[in-house]
Amino acid sequence: MKKLLKKNFKYKKQKVLYTEKKPFLADKEIIFRSNGRAKVFNISHRLQVFMLILFAAVFSWSGYNYYCYHISASIIHHKEKELGKTRDAYIDLMSDVTALQNNLKNVVAAVDEAGDGLQEIKEYKEKALVVEDKIKQIADAESWIDADKIEEKITKKEALLQKDIVQNENAQLKQKIEELGGRITNLQETVKGLETAEIAILDKIHKLSGREIEQIKTSLSQINKSLKAKKRYFNPLANIKEGKGGAFEPAPGMKIENSELLKKMSETFQQIDTLENYKQAMKGVPLGKPLYRYQLSSYFGTRQDPFKTYLANHKGLDMRAAAGSRISAPAAGKVITAGYQKNGYGNLVVVDHGNGFVTKYAHMRKIYVKAGERVVYNQALGEVGRTGRATGNHLHYEVLFRGVNVNPSVFIALNSLN
């Protein structure tokens, strides 16, 4: 049988036909058979690509929605936890505020009963009632706030607060009693130290003011030395308009038991008043130079007249300077003359400084001030020139005391006082 089969059936090797590889999503046909009939549906490459893209989009959109839903659920869960904590903290805060408010109301009521009747206390009570009403309104409006729970917390916290206050007051009272004795001793020692320091400070002030008074007196002695030749004497304290002085007497409520300190204060205040009087008076004395830079071309007193050969009396100083140099007032005063004079002075400015002192500025090129004008120390009066009887640019400067010309050099040398 085997031999017969081998004989009758011969296997032939099939030839393998290689066809071209079809592209991805190549056109396809779907055949449906029904009642002996076949229907063919063609699915083109474009339709397959569109379906694939549609499927991918639906899948991506579903995944994205799932992801967003998952994240949103996590966020909502987290926020609900935070909201719960916030609500609990808010309830605690409301109870704390109410408890503190009630405690302060008791304190205010106690102070009010004491009879102070301060307006601030009444205003505080009104504000406290407003805050309490707002808390009640919030508690009534919100369903998640348990009023009984808040009331219970308020009662507990009021009790704890009162307990803490009593304990703190007792501890502070004991501490204050213990510290009071030491503080009194330290305060007494501090007062003694302050009194010693005050005496040292007053002594320093007394010495410094004394030096200034001595400097002014030395300058006055030099001025009066030059005035003595003209039979004049200058007393700066003779015409003080606002004289001050007298023994020192503590103000009401100022009790000083240290006699040394009291004596030193009296001496120092008297000396300061004296110094102030001297300074006030010396403001009207023409001390210093009217020009910043100059050369003396003619001195005060007898000299040879520049236009004639015989000797003449020179009433001031001739101060040679560049034309247009600034002329300044050596002291405050009032301008009594400002204009051209035919007596040889040319453009002339005369300033009355008070206390009998008058200064004159002649041969000016320009005048900056007017008669009747008040001038201050170092104010510009005009410019150097050669108007009137003059051989060149210079300032003719005179100083008069009670109508008598005195040597301006003495006053220029005392520039340090101003």
Short mmCIF file of C-alpha atoms in Angstrom, two decimals:
data_model
loop_
_atom_site.label_atom_id
_atom_site.label_comp_id
_atom_site.label_asym_id
_atom_site.label_seq_id
_atom_site.Cartn_x
_atom_site.Cartn_y
_atom_site.Cartn_z
CA MET A 1 0.00 0.00 0.00
CA LYS A 2 2.82 2.29 0.84
CA LYS A 3 4.55 1.53 -2.37
CA LEU A 4 1.36 2.19 -4.28
CA LEU A 5 0.95 5.54 -2.67
CA LYS A 6 4.49 6.51 -3.38
CA LYS A 7 4.03 5.49 -6.94
CA ASN A 8 0.78 7.26 -7.60
CA PHE A 9 1.50 10.50 -5.73
CA LYS A 10 4.49 12.52 -6.55
CA TYR A 11 5.12 15.72 -4.65
CA LYS A 12 6.23 18.62 -6.63
CA LYS A 13 8.15 21.45 -5.09
CA GLN A 14 6.02 24.60 -5.30
CA LYS A 15 7.53 27.71 -6.66
CA VAL A 16 7.47 30.66 -4.25
CA LEU A 17 6.29 33.84 -5.89
CA TYR A 18 7.64 37.03 -4.25
CA THR A 19 5.33 39.97 -4.49
CA GLU A 20 6.01 43.63 -3.66
CA LYS A 21 5.47 44.48 0.03
CA LYS A 22 2.23 46.35 0.58
CA PRO A 23 2.41 49.73 2.30
CA PHE A 24 0.99 50.35 5.80
CA LEU A 25 -2.78 50.94 5.70
CA ALA A 26 -3.08 49.86 2.09
CA ASP A 27 -6.50 49.84 0.48
CA LYS A 28 -8.62 46.93 1.76
CA GLU A 29 -11.80 45.19 0.67
CA ILE A 30 -14.44 43.68 2.91
CA ILE A 31 -16.79 41.10 1.33
CA PHE A 32 -20.20 40.27 2.85
CA ARG A 33 -22.17 37.26 1.53
CA SER A 34 -25.91 37.10 2.01
CA ASN A 35 -28.48 34.90 0.17
CA GLY A 36 -25.93 33.86 -2.38
CA ARG A 37 -24.92 37.40 -3.10
CA ALA A 38 -21.67 39.12 -2.22
CA LYS A 39 -21.19 42.77 -1.36
CA VAL A 40 -17.77 44.35 -1.47
CA PHE A 41 -16.85 47.41 0.63
CA ASN A 42 -13.65 49.27 -0.19
CA ILE A 43 -11.71 50.94 2.63
CA SER A 44 -9.31 53.42 1.16
CA HIS A 45 -5.95 54.44 2.59
CA ARG A 46 -7.25 57.95 3.47
CA LEU A 47 -10.24 56.54 5.37
CA GLN A 48 -7.97 54.25 7.36
CA VAL A 49 -5.66 57.16 8.26
CA PHE A 50 -8.66 59.31 9.27
CA MET A 51 -10.06 56.50 11.46
CA LEU A 52 -6.66 55.98 13.07
CA ILE A 53 -6.28 59.69 13.82
CA LEU A 54 -9.85 59.83 15.16
CA PHE A 55 -9.20 56.85 17.40
CA ALA A 56 -5.94 58.37 18.66
CA ALA A 57 -7.66 61.70 19.37
CA VAL A 58 -10.52 60.04 21.26
CA PHE A 59 -8.03 57.98 23.25
CA SER A 60 -5.90 61.05 24.09
CA TRP A 61 -8.93 63.14 25.03
CA SER A 62 -10.23 60.36 27.30
CA GLY A 63 -6.82 60.04 28.95
CA TYR A 64 -6.55 63.79 29.44
CA ASN A 65 -10.05 63.98 30.97
CA TYR A 66 -9.23 61.13 33.30
CA TYR A 67 -6.00 62.83 34.34
CA CYS A 68 -7.74 66.18 34.96
CA TYR A 69 -10.50 64.47 36.91
CA HIS A 70 -7.96 62.69 39.06
CA ILE A 71 -5.95 65.90 39.69
CA SER A 72 -9.11 67.92 40.39
CA ALA A 73 -10.29 65.34 42.85
CA SER A 74 -6.94 65.50 44.66
CA ILE A 75 -6.99 69.31 44.74
CA ILE A 76 -10.58 69.40 45.97
CA HIS A 77 -9.74 66.86 48.66
CA HIS A 78 -6.70 68.92 49.73
CA LYS A 79 -8.67 72.18 49.74
CA GLU A 80 -11.45 70.58 51.78
CA LYS A 81 -8.87 69.63 54.39
CA GLU A 82 -7.47 73.16 54.43
CA LEU A 83 -10.98 74.61 54.60
CA GLY A 84 -11.74 72.41 57.56
CA LYS A 85 -8.58 73.57 59.33
CA THR A 86 -9.37 77.18 58.49
CA ARG A 87 -12.88 76.84 59.88
CA ASP A 88 -11.54 75.33 63.09
CA ALA A 89 -8.94 78.10 63.39
CA TYR A 90 -11.61 80.71 62.69
CA ILE A 91 -13.85 79.27 65.41
CA ASP A 92 -10.90 79.29 67.84
CA LEU A 93 -10.11 82.89 66.89
CA MET A 94 -13.72 83.96 67.38
CA SER A 95 -13.78 82.34 70.79
CA ASP A 96 -10.43 83.94 71.73
CA VAL A 97 -11.63 87.39 70.64
CA THR A 98 -14.90 87.04 72.49
CA ALA A 99 -13.22 85.77 75.65
CA LEU A 100 -10.69 88.58 75.60
CA GLN A 101 -13.44 91.04 74.82
CA ASN A 102 -15.49 89.90 77.81
CA ASN A 103 -12.46 90.10 80.08
CA LEU A 104 -11.63 93.62 78.90
CA LYS A 105 -15.26 94.62 79.36
CA ASN A 106 -14.99 93.56 82.99
CA VAL A 107 -11.80 95.60 83.39
CA VAL A 108 -13.44 98.61 81.76
CA ALA A 109 -16.49 98.24 83.96
CA ALA A 110 -14.28 98.13 87.06
CA VAL A 111 -12.43 101.27 86.01
CA ASP A 112 -15.69 102.98 85.15
CA GLU A 113 -17.12 102.11 88.57
CA ALA A 114 -14.06 103.69 90.17
CA GLY A 115 -15.39 107.02 88.99
CA ASP A 116 -12.87 107.95 86.26
CA GLY A 117 -15.55 108.30 83.61
CA LEU A 118 -13.02 108.70 80.82
CA GLN A 119 -14.32 109.35 77.33
CA GLU A 120 -11.87 106.76 75.94
CA ILE A 121 -13.49 104.05 78.08
CA LYS A 122 -16.93 104.87 76.78
CA GLU A 123 -15.69 104.80 73.19
CA TYR A 124 -13.98 101.46 73.82
CA LYS A 125 -17.20 99.98 75.23
CA GLU A 126 -19.07 101.05 72.11
CA LYS A 127 -16.44 99.51 69.83
CA ALA A 128 -16.47 96.30 71.88
CA LEU A 129 -20.23 95.97 71.42
CA VAL A 130 -19.86 96.45 67.65
CA VAL A 131 -17.22 93.68 67.46
CA GLU A 132 -19.37 91.35 69.57
CA ASP A 133 -22.42 91.97 67.36
CA LYS A 134 -20.39 91.23 64.21
CA ILE A 135 -19.19 87.93 65.65
CA LYS A 136 -22.76 86.95 66.52
CA GLN A 137 -23.96 87.88 63.03
CA ILE A 138 -21.26 85.74 61.42
CA ALA A 139 -22.08 82.82 63.72
CA ASP A 140 -25.81 83.06 62.91
CA ALA A 141 -25.26 83.45 59.15
CA GLU A 142 -22.88 80.50 58.64
CA SER A 143 -24.40 77.03 58.93
CA TRP A 144 -21.06 75.36 59.63
CA ILE A 145 -20.50 77.41 62.81
CA ASP A 146 -21.88 75.74 65.92
CA ALA A 147 -22.93 78.50 68.31
CA ASP A 148 -23.05 76.11 71.30
CA LYS A 149 -19.53 74.94 70.53
CA ILE A 150 -18.27 78.52 70.36
CA GLU A 151 -20.01 79.40 73.62
CA GLU A 152 -18.43 76.41 75.32
CA LYS A 153 -14.97 77.40 74.07
CA ILE A 154 -15.52 80.98 75.15
CA THR A 155 -16.44 79.91 78.68
CA LYS A 156 -13.36 77.68 78.98
CA LYS A 157 -11.02 80.31 77.59
CA GLU A 158 -12.46 83.01 79.85
CA ALA A 159 -11.78 80.81 82.84
CA LEU A 160 -8.22 80.06 81.67
CA LEU A 161 -7.65 83.73 80.90
CA GLN A 162 -8.80 84.82 84.34
CA LYS A 163 -6.62 82.18 85.93
CA ASP A 164 -3.57 83.27 83.94
CA ILE A 165 -4.24 86.92 84.75
CA VAL A 166 -4.49 86.25 88.48
CA GLN A 167 -1.33 84.16 88.47
CA ASN A 168 0.59 86.74 86.45
CA GLU A 169 -0.60 89.58 88.66
CA ASN A 170 0.44 87.72 91.81
CA ALA A 171 3.87 86.90 90.35
CA GLN A 172 4.38 90.46 89.12
CA LEU A 173 3.29 91.89 92.48
CA LYS A 174 5.79 89.73 94.34
CA GLN A 175 8.53 90.63 91.90
CA LYS A 176 7.75 94.33 92.14
CA ILE A 177 7.78 94.21 95.94
CA GLU A 178 11.18 92.49 95.87
CA GLU A 179 12.59 94.91 93.31
CA LEU A 180 11.17 98.04 94.91
CA GLY A 181 13.59 98.06 97.82
CA GLY A 182 16.60 97.66 95.53
CA ARG A 183 15.33 100.28 93.13
CA ILE A 184 14.93 102.86 95.86
CA THR A 185 18.55 102.35 96.89
CA ASN A 186 19.73 102.48 93.27
CA LEU A 187 17.61 105.56 92.64
CA GLN A 188 19.17 107.39 95.56
CA GLU A 189 22.66 106.53 94.32
CA THR A 190 21.71 107.58 90.79
CA VAL A 191 20.38 110.92 92.02
CA LYS A 192 23.64 111.56 93.84
CA GLY A 193 25.61 110.66 90.70
CA LEU A 194 23.45 112.94 88.57
CA GLU A 195 23.88 115.81 90.98
CA THR A 196 27.65 115.36 90.85
CA ALA A 197 27.56 115.27 87.03
CA GLU A 198 25.32 118.34 86.92
CA ILE A 199 27.71 120.26 89.16
CA ALA A 200 30.61 119.31 86.87
CA ILE A 201 28.68 120.37 83.76
CA LEU A 202 27.60 123.66 85.31
CA ASP A 203 31.17 124.31 86.40
CA LYS A 204 32.36 123.73 82.82
CA ILE A 205 29.68 126.07 81.44
CA HIS A 206 30.59 128.65 84.07
CA LYS A 207 34.26 128.53 83.05
CA LEU A 208 33.54 128.71 79.30
CA SER A 209 31.14 131.63 79.66
CA GLY A 210 33.66 133.31 81.95
CA ARG A 211 36.33 133.02 79.26
CA GLU A 212 34.03 134.62 76.70
CA ILE A 213 33.19 137.46 79.08
CA GLU A 214 36.89 138.04 79.77
CA GLN A 215 37.60 138.10 76.02
CA ILE A 216 34.87 140.68 75.48
CA LYS A 217 36.09 142.75 78.43
CA THR A 218 39.65 142.66 77.04
CA SER A 219 38.39 143.91 73.69
CA LEU A 220 36.33 146.59 75.42
CA SER A 221 39.37 147.75 77.33
CA GLN A 222 41.23 148.19 74.05
CA ILE A 223 38.31 150.11 72.57
CA ASN A 224 37.99 152.35 75.64
CA LYS A 225 41.74 152.93 75.61
CA SER A 226 41.41 154.52 72.17
CA LEU A 227 38.25 156.37 73.23
CA LYS A 228 39.94 157.76 76.34
CA ALA A 229 42.02 160.11 74.18
CA LYS A 230 38.72 161.56 72.91
CA LYS A 231 37.34 161.73 76.45
CA ARG A 232 34.81 159.04 75.72
CA TYR A 233 33.91 155.74 77.44
CA PHE A 234 31.81 152.84 76.15
CA ASN A 235 29.79 150.76 78.64
CA PRO A 236 28.02 147.98 76.67
CA LEU A 237 25.64 147.11 79.55
CA ALA A 238 24.42 150.67 80.04
CA ASN A 239 21.78 150.60 77.32
CA ILE A 240 20.65 146.96 77.28
CA LYS A 241 17.03 146.93 76.13
CA GLU A 242 16.25 143.45 77.44
CA GLY A 243 18.20 143.19 80.67
CA LYS A 244 17.95 139.91 82.53
CA GLY A 245 19.34 138.71 85.85
CA GLY A 246 18.57 138.16 89.50
CA ALA A 247 19.16 135.30 91.91
CA PHE A 248 18.23 131.80 90.82
CA GLU A 249 15.02 130.45 92.33
CA PRO A 250 13.73 126.98 91.38
CA ALA A 251 10.41 126.80 89.56
CA PRO A 252 7.33 125.47 91.41
CA GLY A 253 7.53 121.69 91.73
CA MET A 254 11.32 121.73 91.23
CA LYS A 255 12.81 120.82 94.60
CA ILE A 256 16.61 120.89 94.94
CA GLU A 257 18.01 119.82 98.31
CA ASN A 258 21.69 119.84 97.32
CA SER A 259 22.90 123.28 98.39
CA GLU A 260 26.11 123.02 96.34
CA LEU A 261 24.14 122.27 93.17
CA LEU A 262 21.71 125.11 93.92
CA LYS A 263 24.57 127.57 94.40
CA LYS A 264 26.32 126.46 91.21
CA MET A 265 23.10 126.76 89.19
CA SER A 266 22.52 130.29 90.49
CA GLU A 267 26.08 131.40 89.65
CA THR A 268 26.04 129.81 86.20
CA PHE A 269 22.65 131.24 85.19
CA GLN A 270 23.69 134.71 86.31
CA GLN A 271 26.91 134.49 84.33
CA ILE A 272 25.09 133.24 81.22
CA ASP A 273 22.72 136.22 81.48
CA THR A 274 25.71 138.56 81.74
CA LEU A 275 27.37 136.96 78.72
CA GLU A 276 24.15 137.23 76.70
CA ASN A 277 23.88 140.92 77.58
CA TYR A 278 27.46 141.53 76.48
CA LYS A 279 26.89 139.67 73.20
CA GLN A 280 23.68 141.57 72.55
CA ALA A 281 25.44 144.88 73.09
CA MET A 282 28.51 143.97 71.02
CA LYS A 283 26.32 143.21 67.99
CA GLY A 284 26.05 146.97 67.51
CA VAL A 285 29.81 147.60 67.69
CA PRO A 286 31.52 147.81 64.26
CA LEU A 287 34.20 145.17 64.80
CA GLY A 288 36.19 143.82 61.87
CA LYS A 289 37.16 145.01 58.42
CA PRO A 290 34.77 146.33 55.77
CA LEU A 291 36.93 144.90 52.92
CA TYR A 292 38.13 141.34 52.47
CA ARG A 293 41.45 142.36 50.81
CA TYR A 294 43.06 145.77 50.99
CA GLN A 295 46.23 147.76 51.63
CA LEU A 296 46.41 150.76 53.93
CA SER A 297 47.39 153.79 51.89
CA SER A 298 46.74 156.40 54.58
CA TYR A 299 46.41 156.11 58.38
CA PHE A 300 44.17 157.80 60.93
CA GLY A 301 45.35 161.16 62.28
CA THR A 302 47.72 163.78 60.92
CA ARG A 303 49.00 163.22 57.38
CA GLN A 304 50.17 165.12 54.31
CA ASP A 305 47.22 166.05 52.11
CA PRO A 306 47.36 164.14 48.77
CA PHE A 307 46.37 167.23 46.75
CA LYS A 308 48.30 169.90 48.70
CA THR A 309 51.72 170.07 50.33
CA TYR A 310 50.70 170.92 53.89
CA LEU A 311 49.56 168.62 56.71
CA ALA A 312 45.90 167.82 57.33
CA ASN A 313 43.78 165.85 59.81
CA HIS A 314 42.68 162.48 58.41
CA LYS A 315 39.47 161.28 60.10
CA GLY A 316 39.63 157.65 58.99
CA LEU A 317 41.62 155.03 57.08
CA ASP A 318 42.24 154.91 53.33
CA MET A 319 42.02 151.25 52.27
CA ARG A 320 43.35 150.71 48.74
CA ALA A 321 41.54 147.90 46.83
CA ALA A 322 40.54 146.93 43.30
CA ALA A 323 37.67 148.83 41.75
CA GLY A 324 34.38 147.01 42.34
CA SER A 325 35.57 145.25 45.53
CA ARG A 326 32.71 144.42 47.89
CA ILE A 327 32.22 146.71 50.90
CA SER A 328 30.50 144.98 53.87
CA ALA A 329 28.88 146.24 57.06
CA PRO A 330 30.98 145.24 60.13
CA ALA A 331 27.86 145.30 62.31
CA ALA A 332 24.09 145.56 62.05
CA GLY A 333 22.53 149.01 61.90
CA LYS A 334 20.40 151.51 60.01
CA VAL A 335 21.48 153.46 56.91
CA ILE A 336 21.11 157.19 57.56
CA THR A 337 22.87 158.50 54.43
CA ALA A 338 23.25 156.91 50.98
CA GLY A 339 24.17 159.10 47.99
CA TYR A 340 26.62 161.52 46.43
CA GLN A 341 28.10 164.23 48.67
CA LYS A 342 29.77 167.46 47.45
CA ASN A 343 32.13 167.76 50.42
CA GLY A 344 34.76 165.51 48.84
CA TYR A 345 33.38 162.16 50.03
CA GLY A 346 31.78 161.37 46.65
CA ASN A 347 29.34 158.46 46.92
CA LEU A 348 28.88 158.07 50.67
CA VAL A 349 27.06 155.59 52.94
CA VAL A 350 26.62 156.30 56.66
CA VAL A 351 25.34 153.56 59.02
CA ASP A 352 24.14 154.12 62.60
CA HIS A 353 24.85 150.95 64.64
CA GLY A 354 23.35 152.17 67.90
CA ASN A 355 25.11 152.57 71.27
CA GLY A 356 26.65 155.77 69.85
CA PHE A 357 28.60 154.06 67.03
CA VAL A 358 28.42 155.33 63.42
CA THR A 359 30.50 154.25 60.39
CA LYS A 360 31.14 156.07 57.10
CA TYR A 361 32.13 154.61 53.69
CA ALA A 362 33.29 157.17 51.05
CA HIS A 363 34.42 157.32 47.39
CA MET A 364 32.19 154.31 46.47
CA ARG A 365 31.65 153.41 42.83
CA LYS A 366 28.22 151.85 43.43
CA ILE A 367 25.81 152.00 46.37
CA TYR A 368 23.59 148.98 47.12
CA VAL A 369 21.51 150.37 50.02
CA LYS A 370 19.08 153.22 50.62
CA ALA A 371 18.61 155.68 53.46
CA GLY A 372 16.33 154.23 56.17
CA GLU A 373 17.18 150.63 55.29
CA ARG A 374 18.14 148.18 58.03
CA VAL A 375 21.34 146.21 57.34
CA VAL A 376 22.73 143.10 59.00
CA TYR A 377 26.26 142.03 59.81
CA ASN A 378 28.41 141.43 56.69
CA GLN A 379 25.74 142.76 54.30
CA ALA A 380 27.09 144.35 51.11
CA LEU A 381 26.80 148.15 51.11
CA GLY A 382 28.40 148.89 47.75
CA GLU A 383 31.63 148.76 45.70
CA VAL A 384 35.05 150.39 45.95
CA GLY A 385 35.56 153.35 43.60
CA ARG A 386 37.22 156.78 43.30
CA THR A 387 34.30 159.23 43.32
CA GLY A 388 34.76 162.63 45.03
CA ARG A 389 38.16 163.88 46.18
CA ALA A 390 40.27 160.78 45.52
CA THR A 391 43.52 160.02 43.65
CA GLY A 392 42.66 156.37 42.98
CA ASN A 393 40.39 153.45 43.82
CA HIS A 394 40.11 153.09 47.59
CA LEU A 395 37.66 153.13 50.51
CA HIS A 396 37.76 155.97 53.01
CA TYR A 397 36.49 154.31 56.23
CA GLU A 398 35.56 156.22 59.40
CA VAL A 399 34.31 155.11 62.84
CA LEU A 400 32.58 157.65 65.10
CA PHE A 401 31.52 157.27 68.74
CA ARG A 402 29.05 159.83 70.06
CA GLY A 403 29.91 162.18 67.20
CA VAL A 404 33.70 161.97 67.60
CA ASN A 405 35.98 160.21 65.09
CA VAL A 406 38.09 157.40 66.58
CA ASN A 407 40.82 155.23 65.09
CA PRO A 408 39.18 152.45 63.01
CA SER A 409 42.32 150.28 63.31
CA VAL A 410 41.39 149.28 66.89
CA PHE A 411 37.97 148.01 65.75
CA ILE A 412 39.40 146.18 62.69
CA ALA A 413 41.89 144.35 64.94
CA LEU A 414 38.99 142.97 67.04
CA ASN A 415 37.49 141.01 64.12
CA SER A 416 37.44 137.77 66.17
CA LEU A 417 34.46 138.86 68.26
CA ASN A 418 32.16 139.01 65.24
#
